[in-house]
C-alpha positions as a Python dict, from the first residue, in 0.01 Angstrom:
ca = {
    (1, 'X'): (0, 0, 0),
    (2, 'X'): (5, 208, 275),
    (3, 'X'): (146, 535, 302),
    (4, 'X'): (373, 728, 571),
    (5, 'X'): (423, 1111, 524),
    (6, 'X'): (736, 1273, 648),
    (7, 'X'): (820, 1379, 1037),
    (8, 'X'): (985, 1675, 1123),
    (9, 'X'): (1236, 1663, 1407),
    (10, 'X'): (1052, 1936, 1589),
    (11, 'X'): (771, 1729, 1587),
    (12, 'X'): (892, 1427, 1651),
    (13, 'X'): (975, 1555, 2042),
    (14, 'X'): (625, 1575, 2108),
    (15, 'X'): (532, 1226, 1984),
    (16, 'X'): (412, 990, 2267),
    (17, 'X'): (513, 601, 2216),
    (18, 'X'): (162, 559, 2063),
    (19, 'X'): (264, 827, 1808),
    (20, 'X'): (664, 783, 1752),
    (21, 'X'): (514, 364, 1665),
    (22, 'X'): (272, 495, 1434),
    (23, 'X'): (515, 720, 1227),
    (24, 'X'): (814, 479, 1253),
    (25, 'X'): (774, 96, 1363),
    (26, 'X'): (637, -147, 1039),
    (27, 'X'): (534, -355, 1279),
    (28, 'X'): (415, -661, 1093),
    (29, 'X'): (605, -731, 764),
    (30, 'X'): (591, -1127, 668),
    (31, 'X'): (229, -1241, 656),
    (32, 'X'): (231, -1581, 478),
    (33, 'X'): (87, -1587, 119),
    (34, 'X'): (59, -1204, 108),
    (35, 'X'): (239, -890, 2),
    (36, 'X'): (258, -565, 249),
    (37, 'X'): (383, -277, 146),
    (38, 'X'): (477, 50, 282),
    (39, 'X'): (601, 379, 89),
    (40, 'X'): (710, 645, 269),
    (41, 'X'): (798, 941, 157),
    (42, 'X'): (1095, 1014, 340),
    (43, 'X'): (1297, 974, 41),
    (44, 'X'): (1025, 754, -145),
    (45, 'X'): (1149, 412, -50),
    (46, 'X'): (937, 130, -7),
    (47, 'X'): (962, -138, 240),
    (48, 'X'): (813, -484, 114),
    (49, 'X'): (777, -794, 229),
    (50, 'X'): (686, -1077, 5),
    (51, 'X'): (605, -1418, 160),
    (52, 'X'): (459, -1665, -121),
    (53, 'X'): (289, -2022, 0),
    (54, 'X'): (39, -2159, -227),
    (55, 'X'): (128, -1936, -516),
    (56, 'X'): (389, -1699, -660),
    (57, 'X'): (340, -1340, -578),
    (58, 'X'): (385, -1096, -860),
    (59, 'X'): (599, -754, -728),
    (60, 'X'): (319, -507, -852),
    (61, 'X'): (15, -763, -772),
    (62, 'X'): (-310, -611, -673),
    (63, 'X'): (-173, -192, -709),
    (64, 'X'): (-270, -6, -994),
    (65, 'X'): (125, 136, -1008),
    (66, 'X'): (-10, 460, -1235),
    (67, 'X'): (-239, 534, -949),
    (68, 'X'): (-25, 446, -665),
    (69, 'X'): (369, 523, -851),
    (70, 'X'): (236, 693, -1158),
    (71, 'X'): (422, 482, -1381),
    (72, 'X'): (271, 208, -1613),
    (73, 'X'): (473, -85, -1378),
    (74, 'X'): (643, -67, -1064),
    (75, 'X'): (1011, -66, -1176),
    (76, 'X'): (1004, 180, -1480),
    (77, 'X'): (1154, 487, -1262),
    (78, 'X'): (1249, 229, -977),
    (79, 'X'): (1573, -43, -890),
    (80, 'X'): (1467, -309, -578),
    (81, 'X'): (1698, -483, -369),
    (82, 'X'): (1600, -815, -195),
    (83, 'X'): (1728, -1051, 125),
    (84, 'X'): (1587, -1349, 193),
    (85, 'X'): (1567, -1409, 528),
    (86, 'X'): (1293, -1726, 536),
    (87, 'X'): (1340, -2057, 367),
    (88, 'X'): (1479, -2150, 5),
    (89, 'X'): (1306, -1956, -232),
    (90, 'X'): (1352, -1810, -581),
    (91, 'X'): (1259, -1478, -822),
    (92, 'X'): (1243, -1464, -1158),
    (93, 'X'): (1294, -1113, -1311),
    (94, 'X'): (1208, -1080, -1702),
    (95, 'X'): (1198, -1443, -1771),
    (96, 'X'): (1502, -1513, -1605),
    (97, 'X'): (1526, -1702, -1262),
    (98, 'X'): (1695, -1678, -960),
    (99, 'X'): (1768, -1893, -702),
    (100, 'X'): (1757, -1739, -315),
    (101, 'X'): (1911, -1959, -36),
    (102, 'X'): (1850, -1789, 316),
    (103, 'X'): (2007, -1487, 357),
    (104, 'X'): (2087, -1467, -56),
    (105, 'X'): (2002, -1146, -180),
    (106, 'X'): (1929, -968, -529),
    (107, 'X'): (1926, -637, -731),
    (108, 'X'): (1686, -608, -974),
    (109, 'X'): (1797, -254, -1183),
    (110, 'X'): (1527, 1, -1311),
    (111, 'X'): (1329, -128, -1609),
    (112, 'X'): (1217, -447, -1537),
    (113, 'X'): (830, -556, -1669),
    (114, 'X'): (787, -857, -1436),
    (115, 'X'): (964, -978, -1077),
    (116, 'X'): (798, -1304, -957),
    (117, 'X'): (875, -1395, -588),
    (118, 'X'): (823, -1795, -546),
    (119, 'X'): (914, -2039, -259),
    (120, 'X'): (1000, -2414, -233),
    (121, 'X'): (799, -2492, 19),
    (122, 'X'): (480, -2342, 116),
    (123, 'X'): (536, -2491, 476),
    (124, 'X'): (869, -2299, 516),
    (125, 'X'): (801, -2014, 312),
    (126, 'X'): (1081, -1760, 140),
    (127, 'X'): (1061, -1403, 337),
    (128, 'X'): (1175, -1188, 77),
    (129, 'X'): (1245, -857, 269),
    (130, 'X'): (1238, -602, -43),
    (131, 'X'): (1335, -228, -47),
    (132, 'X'): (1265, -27, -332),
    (133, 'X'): (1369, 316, -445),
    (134, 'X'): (1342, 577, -721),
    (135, 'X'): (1607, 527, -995),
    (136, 'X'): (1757, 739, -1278),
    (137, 'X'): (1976, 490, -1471),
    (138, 'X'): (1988, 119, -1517),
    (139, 'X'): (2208, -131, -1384),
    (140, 'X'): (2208, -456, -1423),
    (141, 'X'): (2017, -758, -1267),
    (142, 'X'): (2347, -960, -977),
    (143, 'X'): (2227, -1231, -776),
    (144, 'X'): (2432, -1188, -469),
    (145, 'X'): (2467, -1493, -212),
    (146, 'X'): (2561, -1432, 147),
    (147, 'X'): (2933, -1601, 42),
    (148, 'X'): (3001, -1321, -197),
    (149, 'X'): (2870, -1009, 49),
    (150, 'X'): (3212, -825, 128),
    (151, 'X'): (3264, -917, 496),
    (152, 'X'): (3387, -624, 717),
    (153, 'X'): (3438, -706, 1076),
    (154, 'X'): (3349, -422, 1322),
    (155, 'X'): (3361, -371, 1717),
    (156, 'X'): (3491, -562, 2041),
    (157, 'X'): (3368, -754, 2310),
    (158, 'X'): (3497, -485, 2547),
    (159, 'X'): (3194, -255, 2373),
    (160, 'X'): (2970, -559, 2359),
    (161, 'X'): (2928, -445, 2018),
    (162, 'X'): (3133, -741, 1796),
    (163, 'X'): (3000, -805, 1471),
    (164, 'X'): (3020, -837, 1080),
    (165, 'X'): (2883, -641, 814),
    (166, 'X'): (2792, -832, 527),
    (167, 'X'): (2740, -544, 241),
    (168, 'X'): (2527, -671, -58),
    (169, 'X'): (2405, -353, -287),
    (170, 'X'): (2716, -145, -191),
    (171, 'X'): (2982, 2, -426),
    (172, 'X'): (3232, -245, -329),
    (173, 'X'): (3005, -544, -460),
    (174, 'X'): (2816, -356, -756),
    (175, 'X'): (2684, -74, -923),
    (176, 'X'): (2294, 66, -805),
    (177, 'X'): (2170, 388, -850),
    (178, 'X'): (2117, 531, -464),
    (179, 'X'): (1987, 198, -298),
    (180, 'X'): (2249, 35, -54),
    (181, 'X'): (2130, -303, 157),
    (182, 'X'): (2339, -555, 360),
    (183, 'X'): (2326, -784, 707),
    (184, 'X'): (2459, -721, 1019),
    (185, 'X'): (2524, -974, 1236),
    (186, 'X'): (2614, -948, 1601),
    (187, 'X'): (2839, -1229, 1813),
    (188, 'X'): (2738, -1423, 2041),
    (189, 'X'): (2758, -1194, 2384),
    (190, 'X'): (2690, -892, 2167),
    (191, 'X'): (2359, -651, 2199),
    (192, 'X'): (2518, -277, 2098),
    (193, 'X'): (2497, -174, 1672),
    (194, 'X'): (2626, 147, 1527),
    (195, 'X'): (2737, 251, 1850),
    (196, 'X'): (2884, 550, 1939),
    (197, 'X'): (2603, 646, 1698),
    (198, 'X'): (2603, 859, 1442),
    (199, 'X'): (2332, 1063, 1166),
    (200, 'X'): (2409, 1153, 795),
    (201, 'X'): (2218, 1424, 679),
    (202, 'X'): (2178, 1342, 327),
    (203, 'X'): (2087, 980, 342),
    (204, 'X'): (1769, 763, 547),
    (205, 'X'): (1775, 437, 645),
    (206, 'X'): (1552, 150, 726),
    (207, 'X'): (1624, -114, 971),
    (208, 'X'): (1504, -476, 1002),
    (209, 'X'): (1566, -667, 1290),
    (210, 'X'): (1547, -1029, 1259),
    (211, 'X'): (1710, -1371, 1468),
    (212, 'X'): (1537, -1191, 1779),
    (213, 'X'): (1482, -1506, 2024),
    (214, 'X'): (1109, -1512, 2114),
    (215, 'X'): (1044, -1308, 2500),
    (216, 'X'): (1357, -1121, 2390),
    (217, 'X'): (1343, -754, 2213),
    (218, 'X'): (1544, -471, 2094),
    (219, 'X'): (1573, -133, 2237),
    (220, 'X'): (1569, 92, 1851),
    (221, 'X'): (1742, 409, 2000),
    (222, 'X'): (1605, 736, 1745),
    (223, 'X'): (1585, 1104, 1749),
    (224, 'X'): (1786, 1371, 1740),
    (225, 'X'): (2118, 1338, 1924),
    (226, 'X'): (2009, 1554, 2212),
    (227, 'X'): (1625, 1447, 2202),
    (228, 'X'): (1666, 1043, 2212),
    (229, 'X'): (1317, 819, 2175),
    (230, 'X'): (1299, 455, 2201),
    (231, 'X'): (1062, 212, 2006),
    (232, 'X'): (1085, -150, 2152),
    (233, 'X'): (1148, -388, 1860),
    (234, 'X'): (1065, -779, 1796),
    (235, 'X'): (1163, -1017, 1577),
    (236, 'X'): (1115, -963, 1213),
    (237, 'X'): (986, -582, 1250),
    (238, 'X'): (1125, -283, 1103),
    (239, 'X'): (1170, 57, 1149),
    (240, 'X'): (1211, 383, 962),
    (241, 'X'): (1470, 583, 1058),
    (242, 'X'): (1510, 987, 889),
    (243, 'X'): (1827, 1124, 790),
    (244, 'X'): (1813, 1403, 1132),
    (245, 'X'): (1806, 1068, 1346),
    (246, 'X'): (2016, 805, 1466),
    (247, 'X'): (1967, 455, 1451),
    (248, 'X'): (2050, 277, 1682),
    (249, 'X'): (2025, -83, 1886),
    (250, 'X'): (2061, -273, 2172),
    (251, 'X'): (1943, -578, 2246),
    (252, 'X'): (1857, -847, 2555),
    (253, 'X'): (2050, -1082, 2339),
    (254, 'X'): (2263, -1088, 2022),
    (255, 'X'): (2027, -1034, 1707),
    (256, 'X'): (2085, -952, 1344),
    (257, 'X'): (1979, -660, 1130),
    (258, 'X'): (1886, -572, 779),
    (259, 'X'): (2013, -235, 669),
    (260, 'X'): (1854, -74, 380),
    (261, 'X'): (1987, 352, 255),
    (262, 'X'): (1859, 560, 22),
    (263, 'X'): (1986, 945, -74),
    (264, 'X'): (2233, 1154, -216),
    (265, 'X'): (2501, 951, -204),
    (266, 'X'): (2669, 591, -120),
    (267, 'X'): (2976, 717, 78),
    (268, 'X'): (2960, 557, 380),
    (269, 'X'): (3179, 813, 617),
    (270, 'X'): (2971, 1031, 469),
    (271, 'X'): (2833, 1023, 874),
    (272, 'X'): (2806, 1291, 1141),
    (273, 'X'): (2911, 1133, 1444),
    (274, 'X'): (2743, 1250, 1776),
    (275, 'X'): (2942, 1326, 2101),
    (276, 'X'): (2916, 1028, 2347),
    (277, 'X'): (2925, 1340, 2615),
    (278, 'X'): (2665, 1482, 2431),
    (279, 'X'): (2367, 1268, 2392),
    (280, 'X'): (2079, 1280, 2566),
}
């Protein structure tokens, strides 16, 4: 597992492109018939990809979790959220099974022993993407399909920034302790997310952008308001994004995004939003 220690903002104006990728970018995520893992401890979450061919792939295979967690299994002070964003797959949490279409997602609440990640066919694997967070109380297990993610339209063409928000772990679908998830998806003719932009000071986020077309990329716009930075994105990579930055996108075409918060709270307009005259 491989570990990414905090930035400071006043740092972070100093960091060359070689630098700002290092801290931020998780630049290769799906690697077929392995796990990666990254914890960072910007709010301890854990970005995961699972991506089972020959075999299922246990969550806590090959980490000692008391070394690397210091808990006897990965989820005992932990809840995990899942999309999959590959072919038809399916996880089984404490004996119990799940199927995952693409784009299905699941919660898995704090306390469960053993989370098996499988796919249907090892020639069109499942890419589970898989966020993980500490937890204080448990909730239980909701397999959530992309028909029953509450659908919130957003933007214009005018703003070349029309799209819907499909919210998964959120308060308006189900109960988690501090982990949120969902999909964005942009229209057709659309490049611009969560713009004007905006920070919230008591909550990170992770990004994954995915349905990049190949020799196309996305411009991830980060920093403080008045100190912008710009890591260029591809297809199925994502990027870490601290509660003093913004996060935000545009694209050479219309792409989709994976969202994934962790923090103090789940009110989303809990959000400082940044002067349009003021960014730099």
């Amino acid at each position: 597992m491989e570990i990414r220690q905090p930035s400071n903002s006043k740092d972070a104006k100093h960091y060359d492109t070689d630098r700002l990728r290092e801290e931020f970018l998780i630049e290769e995520i799906f690697v077929p018939g392995e796990i990666r893992r990254i914890y960072s401890h910007i709010d301890r979450i854990i970005t995961m990809g699972y991506t089972p061919t020959d075999k299922p792939l246990e969550l806590g295979e090959g980490l000692n979790t008391m070394t690397n967690l210091g808990t006897d299994f990965f989820l005992e002070r932990r809840e995990l959220g899942v999309i999959n964003i590959g072919g038809k797959g399916a996880i089984t949490a404490d004996g119990k099974k799940y199927v995952l279409n693409p784009r299905d997602g699941l919660y898995v609440g704090m306390g469960a022993k053993e989370v098996v990640f499988e796919s249907d066919d090892k020639n069109a694997p499942a890419k589970f993407y898989t966020l993980s967070a500490p937890a204080h109380t448990t909730y239980p297990t909701v397999h959530i399909d992309i028909t029953k993610a509450r659908k919130v339209p957003c933007g214009d063409v005018e703003h070349a920034n029309k799209r819907v928000i499909n919210q998964y772990i959120h308060p308006e679908v189900m109960k988690s302790c501090q982990l949120t998830m969902g999909l964005t998806q942009l229209e057709e003719g659309s490049v611009w997310n969560t713009m004007p932009c905006h920070t919230h000071e008591r909550r990170m986020e992770v990004y994954l952008y995915l349905d990049i077309p190949e020799n196309q990329v996305v411009f991830h716009l980060m920093g403080e308001p008045t100190e912008l930075r710009t890591i260029v994105m591809r297809n199925e990579q994502a990027v870490i994004s601290p509660s003093w930055s913004i996060h935000s996108g545009v694209g050479t075409h219309a792409y989709s995004f994976i969202w994934g918060m962790v923090g103090e709270n789940q009110t989303f307009d809990d959000m400082d939003h940044c002067d349009m005259n003021a960014i730099k």
